[in-house]
Amino acid sequence: MPYAVLQGLGTYLPTRRVTNDELAGLFDTSDEWITTRTGIKERCWAEPGQSTGDLATEAGRRALKSAGLDDGADVGLLVVATTTPDHPCPGTAPDVAARLGLANAAAYDISAVCSGFVYALEAAANAIQAGRVERALVIGAETYSTILSPNDRTTSVIFGDGAGAVVLSCGAADEPGRLLGFDLGSDGTGKDLIQIPAGGSRQRGSGLAAAEDDYYFTMQGKKVFAHAVHRMSDSSLALLKSVGWTPDQVGHLVGHQANLRILRAVAEQLGLDTDRAVTNIEKVGNTSAASIPLALADAAAAGAFQPGERMLLTAFGGGLTWGSAALTWPDITPV
Ligand code: ACO
């Protein structure tokens, strides 16, 4: 049976950095409020005209390079996880595949909001383990700056743009980098907690015009906070049980970078020291589907991980959705 192994990791951030002080000039907020409530100091926002597909393509190219591959490599599947596709139709992935020269690769988008990367990783790992493809590219990419309401200080200070990508390949059972298991779930009764109310068939089919703000991202922060801690903790524990690991065997926890307080609370629920919970939210904010690969790359570049160590990834997002992944860390250099 083939096993899915992480072979490369690449990221791309837009060059425009937006500090808390800059946002304090646009909204009734402050560096102090944003830092203490979220842990965020700055984030990147795309330049005008720069799309999710543009960020995804660059991150994908860098992931291929990290895996020792070039554009046009033999990749059978590309999955792009995003909340902010280039167009409602078609998907962003086929265009990214074409731009990377991945001729005839199966290519589709996954819409699971901040859990999208873990969902996409599971789909790609399954395709490899089922023998359908030998190599897959998984990209989480977002341009939330395009869906943030200029009237909503709460969401505008939290979200950032960026992209992260991994290459998965067929490998051996004992190879560092192997994906060992997943736990995924959803609860659609909470769909209103994180939403863009207008622009889809629910609003268009009603025949009613939408208010301008309904085209922007909305979030009920306090309720989402409680769900995020509960779902990421429970999902992580369920996965640890299914792969036969105890929390103290986990080298690093790489959680969706939603809020520093959420990450600390999840680590606490799992009984892990907070220094084992990877954080880079201070530099990039909440980048939704791009969050986990960006956090992985930052920590790996800083030499935080040892090849072969046990890693736990966990995410929570709109839907509501959640997901966790267990893997061992490969001997790779992120690009
Ligand atoms: N600057 C200053 N004050 C603010 C700001 C701001 N940017 N935003 C809100 N406030 C005010 C509120 O108006 C409120 O004022 P009031 O007490 O006078 O009414 C006060 O601050 C407290 O607001 P809360 O919403 O209670 O603040 P909280 O401590 O809950 O922090 C936050 C808000 C950061 C959004 C938090 O709830 C959070 O992180 N939620 C989870 C987000 C998350 O996990 N997202 C992941 C999923 S997202 C996805 O899937 C795309």
Tab-separated table of C-alpha atoms and ligand atoms in Angstrom:
chain	number	residue	atom	x	y	z
A	1	MET	CA	0.000	0.000	0.000
A	2	PRO	CA	1.421	3.437	-0.898
A	3	TYR	CA	1.814	6.005	1.903
A	4	ALA	CA	1.486	9.783	1.551
A	5	VAL	CA	4.640	11.625	2.582
A	6	LEU	CA	5.296	15.346	2.808
A	7	GLN	CA	8.102	16.135	0.366
A	8	GLY	CA	8.123	19.941	-0.005
A	9	LEU	CA	6.802	23.143	1.595
A	10	GLY	CA	6.541	26.595	0.030
A	11	THR	CA	4.942	29.896	1.025
A	12	TYR	CA	4.218	33.289	-0.405
A	13	LEU	CA	3.207	36.497	1.370
A	14	PRO	CA	2.241	39.726	-0.375
A	15	THR	CA	4.886	42.415	0.134
A	16	ARG	CA	2.461	44.976	1.587
A	17	ARG	CA	2.707	44.786	5.405
A	18	VAL	CA	-0.094	46.406	7.396
A	19	THR	CA	0.725	47.225	11.020
A	20	ASN	CA	-1.713	47.643	13.891
A	21	ASP	CA	-0.808	51.324	14.001
A	22	GLU	CA	-1.777	51.692	10.339
A	23	LEU	CA	-5.176	50.113	11.067
A	24	ALA	CA	-5.608	52.391	14.085
A	25	GLY	CA	-5.542	55.249	11.556
A	26	LEU	CA	-8.430	53.657	9.623
A	27	PHE	CA	-10.630	52.209	12.419
A	28	ASP	CA	-11.533	53.020	16.007
A	29	THR	CA	-8.959	50.550	17.358
A	30	SER	CA	-5.453	50.470	18.820
A	31	ASP	CA	-2.274	48.414	18.756
A	32	GLU	CA	-2.914	47.659	22.428
A	33	TRP	CA	-6.447	46.245	21.804
A	34	ILE	CA	-5.388	44.134	18.827
A	35	THR	CA	-2.253	42.778	20.543
A	36	THR	CA	-3.905	41.838	23.817
A	37	ARG	CA	-7.110	40.374	22.270
A	38	THR	CA	-5.529	38.507	19.351
A	39	GLY	CA	-1.712	38.458	19.557
A	40	ILE	CA	-1.477	40.037	16.093
A	41	LYS	CA	1.052	42.832	15.429
A	42	GLU	CA	0.979	42.964	11.635
A	43	ARG	CA	-0.391	41.157	8.604
A	44	CYS	CA	0.105	41.229	4.814
A	45	TRP	CA	-2.550	42.427	2.396
A	46	ALA	CA	-2.470	41.804	-1.338
A	47	GLU	CA	-1.692	44.660	-3.694
A	48	PRO	CA	-4.588	45.915	-5.836
A	49	GLY	CA	-5.079	43.439	-8.665
A	50	GLN	CA	-3.270	40.603	-6.872
A	51	SER	CA	-5.569	37.576	-6.537
A	52	THR	CA	-5.693	34.385	-4.497
A	53	GLY	CA	-4.618	32.450	-7.601
A	54	ASP	CA	-1.541	34.675	-7.935
A	55	LEU	CA	-0.467	33.930	-4.348
A	56	ALA	CA	-1.330	30.231	-4.738
A	57	THR	CA	0.746	29.902	-7.911
A	58	GLU	CA	3.840	31.375	-6.269
A	59	ALA	CA	3.462	29.240	-3.121
A	60	GLY	CA	2.916	26.154	-5.299
A	61	ARG	CA	6.047	26.920	-7.341
A	62	ARG	CA	8.074	27.280	-4.134
A	63	ALA	CA	6.696	24.013	-2.712
A	64	LEU	CA	7.757	22.221	-5.908
A	65	LYS	CA	11.206	23.786	-5.557
A	66	SER	CA	11.408	22.687	-1.917
A	67	ALA	CA	10.641	19.140	-3.134
A	68	GLY	CA	13.444	19.395	-5.721
A	69	LEU	CA	10.945	19.787	-8.577
A	70	ASP	CA	10.235	22.459	-11.193
A	71	ASP	CA	7.184	23.818	-12.982
A	72	GLY	CA	5.750	21.094	-15.186
A	73	ALA	CA	6.600	18.356	-12.654
A	74	ASP	CA	4.647	15.108	-12.728
A	75	VAL	CA	1.828	16.062	-10.335
A	76	GLY	CA	-1.464	14.200	-10.727
A	77	LEU	CA	-3.621	16.282	-8.387
A	78	LEU	CA	-3.799	19.913	-7.278
A	79	VAL	CA	-6.191	20.940	-4.516
A	80	VAL	CA	-6.578	24.609	-3.611
A	81	ALA	CA	-8.254	25.362	-0.276
A	82	THR	CA	-9.675	28.870	-0.235
A	83	THR	CA	-12.530	31.064	0.979
A	84	THR	CA	-11.611	33.752	-1.525
A	85	PRO	CA	-11.484	32.095	-4.967
A	86	ASP	CA	-10.535	34.195	-7.994
A	87	HIS	CA	-14.113	33.787	-9.335
A	88	PRO	CA	-17.360	32.155	-8.120
A	89	CYS	CA	-16.947	30.001	-11.246
A	90	PRO	CA	-14.702	28.302	-12.340
A	91	GLY	CA	-12.504	27.029	-9.528
A	92	THR	CA	-9.111	28.635	-8.919
A	93	ALA	CA	-7.174	25.342	-8.967
A	94	PRO	CA	-7.308	24.568	-12.735
A	95	ASP	CA	-5.847	28.009	-13.525
A	96	VAL	CA	-3.096	27.554	-10.917
A	97	ALA	CA	-2.357	24.086	-12.351
A	98	ALA	CA	-2.059	25.547	-15.840
A	99	ARG	CA	0.236	28.344	-14.640
A	100	LEU	CA	2.476	25.754	-12.948
A	101	GLY	CA	2.557	23.605	-16.093
A	102	LEU	CA	0.815	20.678	-14.378
A	103	ALA	CA	-0.646	19.389	-17.627
A	104	ASN	CA	-3.882	17.398	-17.237
A	105	ALA	CA	-3.644	17.251	-13.429
A	106	ALA	CA	-6.972	16.846	-11.644
A	107	ALA	CA	-7.530	20.258	-10.058
A	108	TYR	CA	-10.299	21.506	-7.801
A	109	ASP	CA	-11.022	23.894	-4.944
A	110	ILE	CA	-12.112	23.006	-1.425
A	111	SER	CA	-14.328	25.402	0.515
A	112	ALA	CA	-13.975	24.632	4.217
A	113	VAL	CA	-12.889	28.133	5.295
A	114	CYS	CA	-10.107	28.007	7.923
A	115	SER	CA	-10.182	24.174	8.020
A	116	GLY	CA	-9.646	24.034	4.247
A	117	PHE	CA	-5.967	23.144	4.309
A	118	VAL	CA	-6.507	20.088	6.540
A	119	TYR	CA	-9.485	18.997	4.410
A	120	ALA	CA	-7.371	19.376	1.239
A	121	LEU	CA	-4.465	17.507	2.806
A	122	GLU	CA	-6.765	14.603	3.639
A	123	ALA	CA	-8.171	14.482	0.100
A	124	ALA	CA	-4.682	14.471	-1.431
A	125	ALA	CA	-3.330	11.881	1.021
A	126	ASN	CA	-6.303	9.634	0.226
A	127	ALA	CA	-5.670	9.947	-3.522
A	128	ILE	CA	-2.056	8.845	-3.000
A	129	GLN	CA	-2.945	6.043	-0.602
A	130	ALA	CA	-5.599	4.761	-3.011
A	131	GLY	CA	-2.961	4.600	-5.745
A	132	ARG	CA	-4.776	7.150	-7.940
A	133	VAL	CA	-1.837	9.589	-8.105
A	134	GLU	CA	1.841	9.402	-7.205
A	135	ARG	CA	2.241	13.054	-6.354
A	136	ALA	CA	-0.114	15.846	-5.281
A	137	LEU	CA	0.156	19.557	-4.577
A	138	VAL	CA	-1.998	21.040	-1.796
A	139	ILE	CA	-2.288	24.817	-1.529
A	140	GLY	CA	-4.054	26.979	1.064
A	141	ALA	CA	-4.384	30.507	-0.303
A	142	GLU	CA	-6.405	33.540	0.715
A	143	THR	CA	-6.959	37.217	0.015
A	144	TYR	CA	-9.284	38.094	2.911
A	145	SER	CA	-8.439	41.760	2.393
A	146	THR	CA	-10.879	41.570	-0.551
A	147	ILE	CA	-13.820	40.455	1.655
A	148	LEU	CA	-13.265	42.572	4.778
A	149	SER	CA	-15.876	45.247	5.372
A	150	PRO	CA	-14.456	48.758	5.676
A	151	ASN	CA	-17.144	49.195	8.360
A	152	ASP	CA	-16.095	46.237	10.541
A	153	ARG	CA	-13.111	46.894	12.796
A	154	THR	CA	-13.303	43.467	14.434
A	155	THR	CA	-12.727	41.376	11.300
A	156	SER	CA	-10.486	43.956	9.605
A	157	VAL	CA	-7.815	43.757	12.287
A	158	ILE	CA	-7.724	39.954	12.384
A	159	PHE	CA	-7.323	38.692	8.841
A	160	GLY	CA	-4.318	38.672	6.545
A	161	ASP	CA	-3.511	37.415	3.033
A	162	GLY	CA	-1.023	34.717	2.057
A	163	ALA	CA	-0.505	31.252	0.645
A	164	GLY	CA	1.222	28.040	1.701
A	165	ALA	CA	1.659	24.807	-0.209
A	166	VAL	CA	2.911	21.279	0.311
A	167	VAL	CA	3.924	18.521	-2.080
A	168	LEU	CA	2.820	15.017	-1.110
A	169	SER	CA	4.413	11.964	-2.728
A	170	CYS	CA	4.268	8.188	-2.475
A	171	GLY	CA	6.606	6.957	0.223
A	172	ALA	CA	7.376	4.215	2.695
A	173	ALA	CA	5.534	3.502	5.952
A	174	ASP	CA	8.524	4.456	8.134
A	175	GLU	CA	9.586	7.502	6.107
A	176	PRO	CA	9.745	10.831	7.999
A	177	GLY	CA	6.995	13.081	6.652
A	178	ARG	CA	4.361	10.367	6.511
A	179	LEU	CA	0.752	11.410	7.104
A	180	LEU	CA	-0.603	8.926	9.613
A	181	GLY	CA	-4.202	9.939	10.138
A	182	PHE	CA	-6.937	12.537	10.053
A	183	ASP	CA	-10.007	13.599	11.985
A	184	LEU	CA	-12.518	15.795	10.134
A	185	GLY	CA	-15.951	17.075	11.143
A	186	SER	CA	-18.627	19.707	10.665
A	187	ASP	CA	-21.684	21.231	12.316
A	188	GLY	CA	-23.813	23.163	9.835
A	189	THR	CA	-26.175	24.354	12.547
A	190	GLY	CA	-23.494	26.982	13.213
A	191	LYS	CA	-23.362	28.220	9.616
A	192	ASP	CA	-24.474	31.726	10.548
A	193	LEU	CA	-21.537	32.288	12.910
A	194	ILE	CA	-19.070	32.782	10.053
A	195	GLN	CA	-20.582	33.885	6.777
A	196	ILE	CA	-20.621	36.067	3.692
A	197	PRO	CA	-24.426	36.522	3.579
A	198	ALA	CA	-24.832	37.625	-0.052
A	199	GLY	CA	-23.546	36.691	-3.490
A	200	GLY	CA	-24.514	33.012	-3.442
A	201	SER	CA	-27.669	31.206	-4.591
A	202	ARG	CA	-29.448	31.738	-1.233
A	203	GLN	CA	-29.502	35.493	-1.731
A	204	ARG	CA	-29.564	35.557	-5.556
A	205	GLY	CA	-32.374	32.992	-5.680
A	206	SER	CA	-34.452	35.067	-3.297
A	207	GLY	CA	-34.682	37.772	-5.943
A	208	LEU	CA	-33.940	40.312	-3.212
A	209	ALA	CA	-31.150	42.836	-3.468
A	210	ALA	CA	-28.569	42.594	-0.704
A	211	ALA	CA	-27.226	45.369	1.475
A	212	GLU	CA	-23.680	46.310	0.493
A	213	ASP	CA	-22.244	45.000	3.772
A	214	ASP	CA	-23.789	41.564	3.114
A	215	TYR	CA	-21.134	40.946	0.474
A	216	TYR	CA	-18.471	41.089	3.171
A	217	PHE	CA	-17.207	38.496	5.651
A	218	THR	CA	-19.028	38.435	9.011
A	219	MET	CA	-18.138	36.594	12.215
A	220	GLN	CA	-19.712	36.335	15.662
A	221	GLY	CA	-16.357	36.459	17.432
A	222	LYS	CA	-17.230	35.390	20.966
A	223	LYS	CA	-19.253	32.328	19.929
A	224	VAL	CA	-16.649	31.386	17.336
A	225	PHE	CA	-13.934	31.640	19.994
A	226	ALA	CA	-15.660	29.080	22.238
A	227	HIS	CA	-16.354	26.685	19.323
A	228	ALA	CA	-12.767	26.994	18.075
A	229	VAL	CA	-11.242	25.925	21.402
A	230	HIS	CA	-13.733	23.106	21.941
A	231	ARG	CA	-13.641	21.680	18.394
A	232	MET	CA	-9.856	21.847	17.877
A	233	SER	CA	-9.239	20.268	21.296
A	234	ASP	CA	-11.778	17.455	20.822
A	235	SER	CA	-10.681	16.750	17.255
A	236	SER	CA	-7.009	16.619	18.329
A	237	LEU	CA	-7.778	14.217	21.170
A	238	ALA	CA	-9.882	11.975	18.891
A	239	LEU	CA	-7.069	11.828	16.365
A	240	LEU	CA	-4.389	11.131	18.967
A	241	LYS	CA	-6.487	8.236	20.182
A	242	SER	CA	-6.967	6.829	16.683
A	243	VAL	CA	-3.224	6.950	15.838
A	244	GLY	CA	-2.240	5.659	19.286
A	245	TRP	CA	-0.256	8.680	20.455
A	246	THR	CA	-0.421	10.321	23.867
A	247	PRO	CA	-0.255	14.145	24.044
A	248	ASP	CA	3.221	14.031	25.623
A	249	GLN	CA	4.531	12.214	22.509
A	250	VAL	CA	3.590	15.184	20.306
A	251	GLY	CA	6.655	17.279	19.487
A	252	HIS	CA	4.721	20.281	18.157
A	253	LEU	CA	1.118	21.341	17.852
A	254	VAL	CA	0.488	23.457	14.760
A	255	GLY	CA	-2.965	24.966	15.160
A	256	HIS	CA	-4.873	27.279	12.855
A	257	GLN	CA	-3.599	30.755	13.745
A	258	ALA	CA	-6.996	32.251	14.663
A	259	ASN	CA	-6.075	33.995	17.881
A	260	LEU	CA	-3.141	33.598	20.273
A	261	ARG	CA	-5.526	33.070	23.186
A	262	ILE	CA	-7.282	30.255	21.277
A	263	LEU	CA	-3.969	28.522	20.507
A	264	ARG	CA	-2.918	28.690	24.156
A	265	ALA	CA	-6.297	27.384	25.311
A	266	VAL	CA	-6.115	24.400	22.921
A	267	ALA	CA	-2.569	23.550	24.090
A	268	GLU	CA	-3.809	23.744	27.674
A	269	GLN	CA	-6.783	21.452	26.919
A	270	LEU	CA	-4.347	18.889	25.470
A	271	GLY	CA	-1.999	19.233	28.438
A	272	LEU	CA	0.850	20.552	26.252
A	273	ASP	CA	3.299	23.278	27.273
A	274	THR	CA	2.454	26.404	25.320
A	275	ASP	CA	6.009	26.472	23.926
A	276	ARG	CA	5.113	23.346	21.940
A	277	ALA	CA	2.282	25.239	20.207
A	278	VAL	CA	3.684	26.911	17.092
A	279	THR	CA	2.653	30.560	16.627
A	280	ASN	CA	3.364	33.078	13.903
A	281	ILE	CA	0.059	34.973	14.180
A	282	GLU	CA	1.906	38.086	15.365
A	283	LYS	CA	3.441	38.451	11.870
A	284	VAL	CA	0.649	37.294	9.553
A	285	GLY	CA	-2.685	37.465	11.393
A	286	ASN	CA	-5.391	34.921	10.638
A	287	THR	CA	-4.748	33.750	7.057
A	288	SER	CA	-7.540	31.134	7.109
A	289	ALA	CA	-6.717	28.217	4.764
A	290	ALA	CA	-3.108	29.425	4.391
A	291	SER	CA	-2.535	29.551	8.133
A	292	ILE	CA	-1.160	26.071	8.883
A	293	PRO	CA	1.391	25.846	6.048
A	294	LEU	CA	2.571	29.394	6.814
A	295	ALA	CA	3.037	28.484	10.491
A	296	LEU	CA	4.808	25.231	9.559
A	297	ALA	CA	7.196	27.029	7.235
A	298	ASP	CA	8.062	29.763	9.733
A	299	ALA	CA	8.809	27.306	12.519
A	300	ALA	CA	10.697	24.917	10.214
A	301	ALA	CA	12.832	27.776	8.857
A	302	ALA	CA	13.676	28.708	12.458
A	303	GLY	CA	14.860	25.111	13.043
A	304	ALA	CA	12.063	24.300	15.495
A	305	PHE	CA	11.364	20.789	14.172
A	306	GLN	CA	13.464	17.616	14.200
A	307	PRO	CA	13.065	15.154	11.309
A	308	GLY	CA	10.920	12.264	12.516
A	309	GLU	CA	9.249	14.136	15.386
A	310	ARG	CA	5.508	13.674	15.835
A	311	MET	CA	3.376	16.608	14.741
A	312	LEU	CA	-0.272	17.417	15.263
A	313	LEU	CA	-2.061	19.890	12.975
A	314	THR	CA	-5.508	21.192	13.923
A	315	ALA	CA	-7.902	23.729	12.423
A	316	PHE	CA	-11.356	25.190	12.874
A	317	GLY	CA	-13.399	27.393	10.567
A	318	GLY	CA	-16.654	28.489	9.030
A	319	GLY	CA	-19.260	25.876	8.240
A	320	LEU	CA	-18.684	25.116	11.020
A	321	THR	CA	-15.827	22.779	10.088
A	322	TRP	CA	-12.825	21.362	11.875
A	323	GLY	CA	-10.017	18.944	11.138
A	324	SER	CA	-6.766	17.550	12.494
A	325	ALA	CA	-3.858	15.691	10.925
A	326	ALA	CA	-1.056	13.577	12.409
A	327	LEU	CA	2.310	13.269	10.693
A	328	THR	CA	5.989	12.876	11.360
A	329	TRP	CA	8.216	15.749	10.307
A	330	PRO	CA	10.258	15.214	7.107
A	331	ASP	CA	13.817	16.346	6.410
A	332	ILE	CA	12.915	19.236	4.099
A	333	THR	CA	13.820	22.897	3.676
A	334	PRO	CA	10.877	25.247	3.119
A	335	VAL	CA	11.193	27.761	0.285
B	1	ACO	N1	-10.671	47.514	18.370
B	1	ACO	C1	-11.173	47.955	19.535
B	1	ACO	N2	-12.283	47.457	20.103
B	1	ACO	C2	-12.905	46.441	19.453
B	1	ACO	C3	-12.439	45.931	18.238
B	1	ACO	C4	-11.261	46.501	17.682
B	1	ACO	N3	-10.714	46.066	16.542
B	1	ACO	N4	-13.249	44.923	17.842
B	1	ACO	C5	-14.212	44.815	18.777
B	1	ACO	N5	-14.004	45.742	19.747
B	1	ACO	C6	-14.776	45.973	20.948
B	1	ACO	C7	-16.187	45.471	20.851
B	1	ACO	O1	-17.023	46.424	20.206
B	1	ACO	C8	-16.574	45.288	22.301
B	1	ACO	O2	-16.902	46.537	22.852
B	1	ACO	P1	-18.097	46.643	23.951
B	1	ACO	O3	-17.628	45.799	25.106
B	1	ACO	O4	-18.141	48.090	24.225
B	1	ACO	O5	-19.302	46.063	23.271
B	1	ACO	C9	-15.244	44.844	22.941
B	1	ACO	O6	-14.204	45.229	22.028
B	1	ACO	C10	-15.148	43.362	23.186
B	1	ACO	O7	-15.570	42.714	21.983
B	1	ACO	P2	-15.599	41.153	21.896
B	1	ACO	O8	-16.128	40.723	20.571
B	1	ACO	O9	-16.255	40.634	23.137
B	1	ACO	O10	-14.030	40.868	21.965
B	1	ACO	P3	-13.286	39.508	22.139
B	1	ACO	O11	-12.412	39.569	23.315
B	1	ACO	O12	-14.228	38.337	22.005
B	1	ACO	O13	-12.337	39.488	20.870
B	1	ACO	C11	-12.226	38.486	18.698
B	1	ACO	C12	-12.902	39.532	19.571
B	1	ACO	C13	-10.748	38.831	18.597
B	1	ACO	C14	-12.858	38.489	17.335
B	1	ACO	C15	-12.382	37.106	19.371
B	1	ACO	O14	-13.719	36.896	19.717
B	1	ACO	C16	-11.908	35.987	18.491
B	1	ACO	O15	-10.731	35.815	18.243
B	1	ACO	N6	-12.827	35.115	18.030
B	1	ACO	C17	-12.478	33.926	17.301
B	1	ACO	C18	-12.040	34.186	15.919
B	1	ACO	C19	-11.696	32.858	15.272
B	1	ACO	O16	-11.357	31.884	15.904
B	1	ACO	N7	-11.764	32.732	13.999
B	1	ACO	C20	-11.429	31.418	13.413
B	1	ACO	C21	-12.365	31.036	12.507
B	1	ACO	S1	-12.532	32.292	11.323
B	1	ACO	C22	-12.809	31.529	9.862
B	1	ACO	O17	-13.140	30.394	9.765
B	1	ACO	C23	-12.634	32.360	8.668
